[in-house]
Amino acid sequence: MPIRTCVGCRERLEQAELVRIRVTPDGLARGRGPGRGVYVCLDRACLGAALARKAIGRALRTAVDADDLARLLSS
């Protein structure tokens, strides 16, 4: 199983334990597919840390709204 790094806690975990968020022409999308992507733990504290450090937007090279990201991860 591939190892990926969470942008929130910087912990290295197996890919199956993380959620991939990617940029598409329609905005942010979750899961596999083409587009620049980042991996985040499912833990809300980890997601909060990633948002506080603006790590998700920096890694995706786009502006990320916290509401859009929360909606995306809740689905």
mmCIF file with all atom_site columns, C-alpha atoms in Angstrom:
data_model
loop_
_atom_site.group_PDB
_atom_site.id
_atom_site.type_symbol
_atom_site.label_atom_id
_atom_site.label_alt_id
_atom_site.label_comp_id
_atom_site.label_asym_id
_atom_site.label_entity_id
_atom_site.label_seq_id
_atom_site.pdbx_PDB_ins_code
_atom_site.Cartn_x
_atom_site.Cartn_y
_atom_site.Cartn_z
_atom_site.occupancy
_atom_site.B_iso_or_equiv
_atom_site.pdbx_formal_charge
_atom_site.auth_seq_id
_atom_site.auth_comp_id
_atom_site.auth_asym_id
_atom_site.auth_atom_id
_atom_site.pdbx_PDB_model_num
ATOM 1  C CA . MET A 1 1  ? 0.000   0.000  0.000   1.00 0.00 ? 1  MET A CA 1
ATOM 2  C CA . PRO A 1 2  ? 1.424   3.432  -0.924  1.00 0.00 ? 2  PRO A CA 1
ATOM 3  C CA . ILE A 1 3  ? 2.423   5.828  1.857   1.00 0.00 ? 3  ILE A CA 1
ATOM 4  C CA . ARG A 1 4  ? 1.200   9.438  1.712   1.00 0.00 ? 4  ARG A CA 1
ATOM 5  C CA . THR A 1 5  ? 1.727   12.467 3.974   1.00 0.00 ? 5  THR A CA 1
ATOM 6  C CA . CYS A 1 6  ? -1.206  14.290 5.553   1.00 0.00 ? 6  CYS A CA 1
ATOM 7  C CA . VAL A 1 7  ? -0.959  18.060 4.989   1.00 0.00 ? 7  VAL A CA 1
ATOM 8  C CA . GLY A 1 8  ? -2.515  18.713 8.412   1.00 0.00 ? 8  GLY A CA 1
ATOM 9  C CA . CYS A 1 9  ? -0.437  16.690 10.852  1.00 0.00 ? 9  CYS A CA 1
ATOM 10 C CA . ARG A 1 10 ? 2.449   15.844 8.483   1.00 0.00 ? 10 ARG A CA 1
ATOM 11 C CA . GLU A 1 11 ? 2.143   12.202 9.561   1.00 0.00 ? 11 GLU A CA 1
ATOM 12 C CA . ARG A 1 12 ? 2.939   9.505  7.010   1.00 0.00 ? 12 ARG A CA 1
ATOM 13 C CA . LEU A 1 13 ? 0.096   7.000  6.688   1.00 0.00 ? 13 LEU A CA 1
ATOM 14 C CA . GLU A 1 14 ? -1.147  4.418  4.252   1.00 0.00 ? 14 GLU A CA 1
ATOM 15 C CA . GLN A 1 15 ? -3.113  5.927  1.394   1.00 0.00 ? 15 GLN A CA 1
ATOM 16 C CA . ALA A 1 16 ? -6.294  4.074  2.436   1.00 0.00 ? 16 ALA A CA 1
ATOM 17 C CA . GLU A 1 17 ? -6.331  5.915  5.800   1.00 0.00 ? 17 GLU A CA 1
ATOM 18 C CA . LEU A 1 18 ? -6.433  9.356  4.159   1.00 0.00 ? 18 LEU A CA 1
ATOM 19 C CA . VAL A 1 19 ? -8.870  11.338 2.022   1.00 0.00 ? 19 VAL A CA 1
ATOM 20 C CA . ARG A 1 20 ? -7.659  12.805 -1.264  1.00 0.00 ? 20 ARG A CA 1
ATOM 21 C CA . ILE A 1 21 ? -8.851  16.289 -2.179  1.00 0.00 ? 21 ILE A CA 1
ATOM 22 C CA . ARG A 1 22 ? -8.199  17.444 -5.729  1.00 0.00 ? 22 ARG A CA 1
ATOM 23 C CA . VAL A 1 23 ? -8.748  20.502 -7.857  1.00 0.00 ? 23 VAL A CA 1
ATOM 24 C CA . THR A 1 24 ? -10.919 20.155 -10.952 1.00 0.00 ? 24 THR A CA 1
ATOM 25 C CA . PRO A 1 25 ? -12.215 22.774 -13.396 1.00 0.00 ? 25 PRO A CA 1
ATOM 26 C CA . ASP A 1 26 ? -15.503 22.696 -11.429 1.00 0.00 ? 26 ASP A CA 1
ATOM 27 C CA . GLY A 1 27 ? -13.841 23.268 -8.042  1.00 0.00 ? 27 GLY A CA 1
ATOM 28 C CA . LEU A 1 28 ? -12.752 20.856 -5.328  1.00 0.00 ? 28 LEU A CA 1
ATOM 29 C CA . ALA A 1 29 ? -13.532 17.161 -5.612  1.00 0.00 ? 29 ALA A CA 1
ATOM 30 C CA . ARG A 1 30 ? -12.927 14.196 -3.357  1.00 0.00 ? 30 ARG A CA 1
ATOM 31 C CA . GLY A 1 31 ? -11.355 10.887 -4.313  1.00 0.00 ? 31 GLY A CA 1
ATOM 32 C CA . ARG A 1 32 ? -9.419  9.534  -7.255  1.00 0.00 ? 32 ARG A CA 1
ATOM 33 C CA . GLY A 1 33 ? -9.125  11.248 -10.575 1.00 0.00 ? 33 GLY A CA 1
ATOM 34 C CA . PRO A 1 34 ? -7.046  13.722 -12.502 1.00 0.00 ? 34 PRO A CA 1
ATOM 35 C CA . GLY A 1 35 ? -6.005  16.999 -10.979 1.00 0.00 ? 35 GLY A CA 1
ATOM 36 C CA . ARG A 1 36 ? -3.616  18.314 -8.372  1.00 0.00 ? 36 ARG A CA 1
ATOM 37 C CA . GLY A 1 37 ? -4.383  16.645 -5.056  1.00 0.00 ? 37 GLY A CA 1
ATOM 38 C CA . VAL A 1 38 ? -3.530  16.549 -1.370  1.00 0.00 ? 38 VAL A CA 1
ATOM 39 C CA . TYR A 1 39 ? -4.156  13.986 1.333   1.00 0.00 ? 39 TYR A CA 1
ATOM 40 C CA . VAL A 1 40 ? -5.783  14.761 4.693   1.00 0.00 ? 40 VAL A CA 1
ATOM 41 C CA . CYS A 1 41 ? -6.586  12.587 7.719   1.00 0.00 ? 41 CYS A CA 1
ATOM 42 C CA . LEU A 1 42 ? -10.242 12.021 8.554   1.00 0.00 ? 42 LEU A CA 1
ATOM 43 C CA . ASP A 1 43 ? -9.678  13.606 12.000  1.00 0.00 ? 43 ASP A CA 1
ATOM 44 C CA . ARG A 1 44 ? -11.372 17.030 12.382  1.00 0.00 ? 44 ARG A CA 1
ATOM 45 C CA . ALA A 1 45 ? -8.448  18.349 14.477  1.00 0.00 ? 45 ALA A CA 1
ATOM 46 C CA . CYS A 1 46 ? -6.073  17.485 11.663  1.00 0.00 ? 46 CYS A CA 1
ATOM 47 C CA . LEU A 1 47 ? -8.301  19.214 9.123   1.00 0.00 ? 47 LEU A CA 1
ATOM 48 C CA . GLY A 1 48 ? -8.450  22.259 11.390  1.00 0.00 ? 48 GLY A CA 1
ATOM 49 C CA . ALA A 1 49 ? -4.663  22.353 11.641  1.00 0.00 ? 49 ALA A CA 1
ATOM 50 C CA . ALA A 1 50 ? -4.342  22.147 7.863   1.00 0.00 ? 50 ALA A CA 1
ATOM 51 C CA . LEU A 1 51 ? -6.779  25.038 7.434   1.00 0.00 ? 51 LEU A CA 1
ATOM 52 C CA . ALA A 1 52 ? -5.101  27.144 10.133  1.00 0.00 ? 52 ALA A CA 1
ATOM 53 C CA . ARG A 1 53 ? -1.705  26.725 8.463   1.00 0.00 ? 53 ARG A CA 1
ATOM 54 C CA . LYS A 1 54 ? -3.305  27.261 5.019   1.00 0.00 ? 54 LYS A CA 1
ATOM 55 C CA . ALA A 1 55 ? -1.523  24.084 3.947   1.00 0.00 ? 55 ALA A CA 1
ATOM 56 C CA . ILE A 1 56 ? -4.353  22.795 1.741   1.00 0.00 ? 56 ILE A CA 1
ATOM 57 C CA . GLY A 1 57 ? -4.616  25.942 -0.365  1.00 0.00 ? 57 GLY A CA 1
ATOM 58 C CA . ARG A 1 58 ? -0.846  26.216 -0.660  1.00 0.00 ? 58 ARG A CA 1
ATOM 59 C CA . ALA A 1 59 ? -0.479  22.584 -1.742  1.00 0.00 ? 59 ALA A CA 1
ATOM 60 C CA . LEU A 1 60 ? -3.354  22.854 -4.218  1.00 0.00 ? 60 LEU A CA 1
ATOM 61 C CA . ARG A 1 61 ? -2.154  26.253 -5.462  1.00 0.00 ? 61 ARG A CA 1
ATOM 62 C CA . THR A 1 62 ? -5.657  27.698 -5.158  1.00 0.00 ? 62 THR A CA 1
ATOM 63 C CA . ALA A 1 63 ? -7.841  29.557 -2.672  1.00 0.00 ? 63 ALA A CA 1
ATOM 64 C CA . VAL A 1 64 ? -9.720  27.157 -0.401  1.00 0.00 ? 64 VAL A CA 1
ATOM 65 C CA . ASP A 1 65 ? -12.851 28.187 1.515   1.00 0.00 ? 65 ASP A CA 1
ATOM 66 C CA . ALA A 1 66 ? -13.338 26.361 4.847   1.00 0.00 ? 66 ALA A CA 1
ATOM 67 C CA . ASP A 1 67 ? -17.076 25.922 4.185   1.00 0.00 ? 67 ASP A CA 1
ATOM 68 C CA . ASP A 1 68 ? -16.480 24.293 0.814   1.00 0.00 ? 68 ASP A CA 1
ATOM 69 C CA . LEU A 1 69 ? -13.881 21.979 2.293   1.00 0.00 ? 69 LEU A CA 1
ATOM 70 C CA . ALA A 1 70 ? -16.154 20.980 5.202   1.00 0.00 ? 70 ALA A CA 1
ATOM 71 C CA . ARG A 1 71 ? -19.012 20.266 2.758   1.00 0.00 ? 71 ARG A CA 1
ATOM 72 C CA . LEU A 1 72 ? -16.698 18.203 0.618   1.00 0.00 ? 72 LEU A CA 1
ATOM 73 C CA . LEU A 1 73 ? -15.411 16.097 3.529   1.00 0.00 ? 73 LEU A CA 1
ATOM 74 C CA . SER A 1 74 ? -18.857 15.529 5.046   1.00 0.00 ? 74 SER A CA 1
ATOM 75 C CA . SER A 1 75 ? -20.156 13.850 1.892   1.00 0.00 ? 75 SER A CA 1
#
